[in-house]
Amino acid sequence: DGGITQSPKYLFRKEGQNVTLSCEQNLNHDAMYWYRQDPGQGLRLIYYSQIVNDFQKGDIAEGYSVSREKKESFPLTVTSAQKNPTAFYLCASSMKIAGGNEQFFGPGTRLTVL
Amino acid sequence: QQPVQSPQAVILREGEDAVINCSSSKALYSVHWYRQKHGEAPVFLMILLKGGEQKGHEKISASFNEKKQQSSLYLTASQLSYSGTYFCGTVRPGNQFYFGTGTSLTVIP
C-alpha cells in the first residue's frame, strides 16, 4: 500500500539534544512538507521541498533543519536552538508543490522534550 | 498571513447542517479543506481552484469566492463521523501555503 510513514510515534528527549524525525513516502510524490501542530492550534509550515536536493523555509524554520537526498525521504532535525520543541510533528507529501494537489499526511510524531 | 476560520467551534445534532468559513487577506490561487480527528493526521476533503475547478469527495460541497478571497465548506445532514477539526489551507501565487487555525465540529446524537 502506498503512503507516508513517520517514526517514531512518540519521542522523548532531554533538553539540549538534537533529534531527527523520520518521514518516508512511497507515493512517488515530488513535494514534501513538515508541519508543527501545538495543542488547539492549526498547522504551521516548518520546511518544504519541491524536488530532490531542494528545500525552502516555511514560517517557523528557526531551530530546525532538513535534507532531501532521496525522493522518498525528508527527515527533520530538531536542534537545540529550537526554544520550545515539544509538539506534534506532521509530514506530508503531494504530487507537485501545493496549488492544485492535495497533501497526504503521515501519522505524526509526538515529541516531548524533558 | 494565516487564513481566519469561523466559527471556532460548533456543536450539531445528527442531521443538522453547518457552514465553515475561511477568509484570507491576500489573493489566492486555491483553497484546500482537511478534517483531522483527535490525535490523527489530517485527511483531505476538497480543493477549490481559481477559475472554478474543484477536486474532492462527492459528499462534500464548498465554494470559493476569488474576489473576496473567501471559501466556505458546507456540511449537510451531519453524521457522527463528521466530528473533528476542519482546517482550510490557502495557497497564494508562488505556492505559499498557510493553514487556518481550525474549526472544531462536534456532532451529537
Short mmCIF file of C-alpha atoms in Angstrom, two decimals:
data_model
loop_
_atom_site.label_atom_id
_atom_site.label_comp_id
_atom_site.label_asym_id
_atom_site.label_seq_id
_atom_site.Cartn_x
_atom_site.Cartn_y
_atom_site.Cartn_z
CA ASP A 1 0.00 0.00 0.00
CA GLY A 2 1.21 3.48 -0.82
CA GLY A 3 1.52 6.01 1.95
CA ILE A 4 3.64 8.05 4.28
CA THR A 5 5.34 6.68 7.35
CA GLN A 6 6.73 8.62 10.25
CA SER A 7 8.77 7.19 13.03
CA PRO A 8 8.75 7.01 15.90
CA LYS A 9 5.17 7.78 17.00
CA TYR A 10 6.33 9.10 20.38
CA LEU A 11 9.75 10.54 21.12
CA PHE A 12 11.24 11.80 24.34
CA ARG A 13 14.44 13.80 24.50
CA LYS A 14 16.36 15.76 27.06
CA GLU A 15 16.67 19.50 26.64
CA GLY A 16 19.72 20.46 24.61
CA GLN A 17 19.80 17.32 22.48
CA ASN A 18 19.27 17.28 18.75
CA VAL A 19 16.70 14.80 17.49
CA THR A 20 15.83 13.62 13.97
CA LEU A 21 12.30 12.71 12.91
CA SER A 22 11.90 10.31 10.03
CA CYS A 23 9.49 10.72 7.09
CA GLU A 24 9.30 8.28 4.19
CA GLN A 25 6.81 8.14 1.31
CA ASN A 26 6.29 5.58 -1.45
CA LEU A 27 3.75 7.61 -3.40
CA ASN A 28 6.34 8.86 -5.89
CA HIS A 29 5.48 12.43 -4.91
CA ASP A 30 7.83 15.27 -5.76
CA ALA A 31 6.84 17.62 -2.94
CA MET A 32 7.19 17.01 0.78
CA TYR A 33 6.39 19.15 3.82
CA TRP A 34 6.95 19.35 7.57
CA TYR A 35 4.38 20.93 9.87
CA ARG A 36 4.25 21.61 13.57
CA GLN A 37 0.99 21.47 15.50
CA ASP A 38 0.57 22.74 19.05
CA PRO A 39 -2.47 21.87 21.20
CA GLY A 40 -5.64 23.52 19.95
CA GLN A 41 -3.83 25.20 17.10
CA GLY A 42 -3.52 24.83 13.38
CA LEU A 43 -0.61 23.52 11.36
CA ARG A 44 2.39 25.74 10.83
CA LEU A 45 4.81 25.06 8.00
CA ILE A 46 8.43 24.42 9.02
CA TYR A 47 10.09 23.42 5.73
CA TYR A 48 9.01 22.17 2.34
CA SER A 49 10.75 20.57 -0.62
CA GLN A 50 9.62 20.73 -4.23
CA ILE A 51 12.17 18.27 -5.53
CA VAL A 52 15.21 16.26 -4.51
CA ASN A 53 18.15 18.35 -3.24
CA ASP A 54 15.97 21.43 -2.88
CA PHE A 55 14.08 22.75 0.14
CA GLN A 56 12.66 26.05 1.34
CA LYS A 57 11.96 27.56 4.75
CA GLY A 58 8.41 27.88 5.93
CA ASP A 59 7.05 30.23 8.57
CA ILE A 60 8.82 28.71 11.58
CA ALA A 61 12.10 27.25 10.30
CA GLU A 62 14.32 28.62 13.08
CA GLY A 63 15.81 25.79 15.15
CA TYR A 64 15.02 23.14 12.54
CA SER A 65 16.95 21.63 9.63
CA VAL A 66 16.03 19.23 6.82
CA SER A 67 17.61 17.33 3.97
CA ARG A 68 16.19 15.84 0.78
CA GLU A 69 18.79 13.50 -0.63
CA LYS A 70 16.23 10.96 -1.89
CA LYS A 71 12.78 11.47 -3.36
CA GLU A 72 11.21 9.16 -0.76
CA SER A 73 12.78 10.67 2.34
CA PHE A 74 12.57 14.06 4.07
CA PRO A 75 13.99 13.87 7.61
CA LEU A 76 13.59 16.76 10.04
CA THR A 77 16.17 17.57 12.72
CA VAL A 78 15.02 19.50 15.74
CA THR A 79 18.11 21.23 17.05
CA SER A 80 18.91 22.52 20.50
CA ALA A 81 18.37 26.02 19.11
CA GLN A 82 14.60 25.39 18.94
CA LYS A 83 13.35 27.05 22.10
CA ASN A 84 10.09 25.15 22.56
CA PRO A 85 10.29 21.88 20.60
CA THR A 86 7.55 19.92 22.38
CA ALA A 87 4.80 19.50 19.77
CA PHE A 88 3.10 17.17 17.32
CA TYR A 89 5.05 16.99 14.04
CA LEU A 90 3.35 16.05 10.79
CA CYS A 91 4.99 15.19 7.50
CA ALA A 92 3.05 15.42 4.25
CA SER A 93 3.61 14.93 0.55
CA SER A 94 1.89 15.93 -2.66
CA MET A 95 2.38 15.05 -6.31
CA LYS A 96 3.68 18.53 -7.05
CA ILE A 97 4.14 21.58 -4.86
CA ALA A 98 0.93 22.93 -3.23
CA GLY A 99 -1.51 24.58 -5.61
CA GLY A 100 -3.93 22.10 -7.08
CA ASN A 101 -2.52 18.97 -5.44
CA GLU A 102 -3.87 17.53 -2.23
CA GLN A 103 -1.47 16.75 0.57
CA PHE A 104 -1.26 13.30 2.10
CA PHE A 105 -0.23 13.23 5.74
CA GLY A 106 1.72 10.75 7.79
CA PRO A 107 0.50 9.64 11.25
CA GLY A 108 2.73 12.17 13.03
CA THR A 109 5.41 12.10 15.71
CA ARG A 110 4.71 13.49 19.15
CA LEU A 111 7.94 14.95 20.51
CA THR A 112 8.32 15.71 24.19
CA VAL A 113 11.42 17.46 25.44
CA LEU A 114 12.04 16.99 29.14
CA GLN B 1 -0.83 35.56 6.58
CA GLN B 2 -2.74 32.73 8.24
CA PRO B 3 -6.34 32.47 6.99
CA VAL B 4 -9.08 33.12 9.52
CA GLN B 5 -11.72 30.48 10.10
CA SER B 6 -15.17 30.91 11.59
CA PRO B 7 -16.79 29.73 13.71
CA GLN B 8 -14.06 28.45 16.02
CA ALA B 9 -16.34 25.71 17.31
CA VAL B 10 -19.78 24.36 16.57
CA ILE B 11 -21.97 21.65 18.06
CA LEU B 12 -24.60 19.97 15.90
CA ARG B 13 -27.21 17.28 16.36
CA GLU B 14 -27.18 14.48 13.84
CA GLY B 15 -28.91 15.53 10.66
CA GLU B 16 -28.30 19.27 11.09
CA ASP B 17 -26.30 21.39 8.65
CA ALA B 18 -23.26 23.57 9.20
CA VAL B 19 -21.14 26.06 7.27
CA ILE B 20 -17.48 26.70 7.99
CA ASN B 21 -15.87 29.82 6.58
CA CYS B 22 -12.29 30.61 5.64
CA SER B 23 -11.05 34.08 4.82
CA SER B 24 -7.71 35.42 3.62
CA SER B 25 -6.42 38.96 3.31
CA LYS B 26 -4.28 38.04 0.27
CA ALA B 27 -5.09 36.92 -3.26
CA LEU B 28 -5.44 33.17 -3.50
CA TYR B 29 -4.66 30.56 -6.12
CA SER B 30 -6.55 27.77 -4.40
CA VAL B 31 -8.15 26.68 -1.13
CA HIS B 32 -7.79 23.24 0.45
CA TRP B 33 -10.04 21.69 3.12
CA TYR B 34 -8.94 18.93 5.53
CA ARG B 35 -10.51 17.20 8.53
CA GLN B 36 -8.50 16.00 11.50
CA LYS B 37 -9.74 13.69 14.22
CA HIS B 38 -8.13 13.89 17.63
CA GLY B 39 -4.57 12.53 17.64
CA GLU B 40 -4.70 11.61 13.96
CA ALA B 41 -3.37 13.07 10.74
CA PRO B 42 -5.46 15.49 8.68
CA VAL B 43 -7.39 13.91 5.82
CA PHE B 44 -8.02 15.64 2.51
CA LEU B 45 -11.60 16.73 1.74
CA MET B 46 -11.53 19.16 -1.17
CA ILE B 47 -9.51 21.58 -3.29
CA LEU B 48 -11.08 24.62 -4.92
CA LEU B 49 -9.04 26.26 -7.62
CA LYS B 50 -9.13 29.72 -9.11
CA GLY B 51 -11.30 29.52 -12.17
CA GLY B 52 -13.88 27.20 -10.67
CA GLU B 53 -12.29 23.75 -10.80
CA GLN B 54 -12.91 21.55 -7.78
CA LYS B 55 -11.44 18.24 -6.68
CA GLY B 56 -12.66 16.22 -3.76
CA HIS B 57 -15.18 13.91 -2.18
CA GLU B 58 -18.60 13.75 -3.78
CA LYS B 59 -20.45 14.17 -0.48
CA ILE B 60 -18.62 17.37 0.42
CA SER B 61 -19.54 20.72 -1.07
CA ALA B 62 -17.73 24.01 -0.88
CA SER B 63 -17.48 27.37 -2.55
CA PHE B 64 -14.62 29.72 -3.39
CA ASN B 65 -15.13 33.44 -3.92
CA GLU B 66 -11.91 34.52 -5.62
CA LYS B 67 -12.66 38.24 -5.45
CA LYS B 68 -13.31 38.18 -1.72
CA GLN B 69 -10.60 35.58 -1.00
CA GLN B 70 -13.13 33.52 0.90
CA SER B 71 -14.19 29.89 0.93
CA SER B 72 -17.00 28.07 2.68
CA LEU B 73 -17.40 24.37 3.46
CA TYR B 74 -20.96 23.06 3.59
CA LEU B 75 -21.76 20.04 5.75
CA THR B 76 -25.31 18.81 5.26
CA ALA B 77 -27.26 16.15 7.12
CA SER B 78 -24.37 15.75 9.54
CA GLN B 79 -23.37 12.35 10.85
CA LEU B 80 -21.45 11.40 13.99
CA SER B 81 -18.44 10.63 11.80
CA TYR B 82 -18.26 14.28 10.74
CA SER B 83 -16.90 15.25 14.16
CA GLY B 84 -13.37 16.59 14.12
CA THR B 85 -11.42 19.74 13.46
CA TYR B 86 -11.70 21.25 10.00
CA PHE B 87 -8.81 23.20 8.54
CA CYS B 88 -8.68 25.31 5.45
CA GLY B 89 -5.37 25.75 3.68
CA THR B 90 -4.82 28.69 1.40
CA VAL B 91 -2.36 28.73 -1.48
CA ARG B 92 -1.13 32.04 -2.78
CA PRO B 93 0.70 32.66 -6.07
CA GLY B 94 4.25 31.42 -5.60
CA ASN B 95 2.98 28.32 -3.77
CA GLN B 96 2.91 29.90 -0.31
CA PHE B 97 0.72 27.57 1.72
CA TYR B 98 -0.93 28.51 5.02
CA PHE B 99 -3.35 26.55 7.21
CA GLY B 100 -6.09 28.23 9.21
CA THR B 101 -6.48 27.82 12.96
CA GLY B 102 -9.25 25.27 12.61
CA THR B 103 -12.94 24.84 13.40
CA SER B 104 -13.93 22.20 15.94
CA LEU B 105 -17.11 20.38 14.92
CA THR B 106 -18.92 18.08 17.31
CA VAL B 107 -21.94 16.07 16.18
CA ILE B 108 -24.09 14.64 18.95
CA PRO B 109 -26.87 12.02 18.70
#
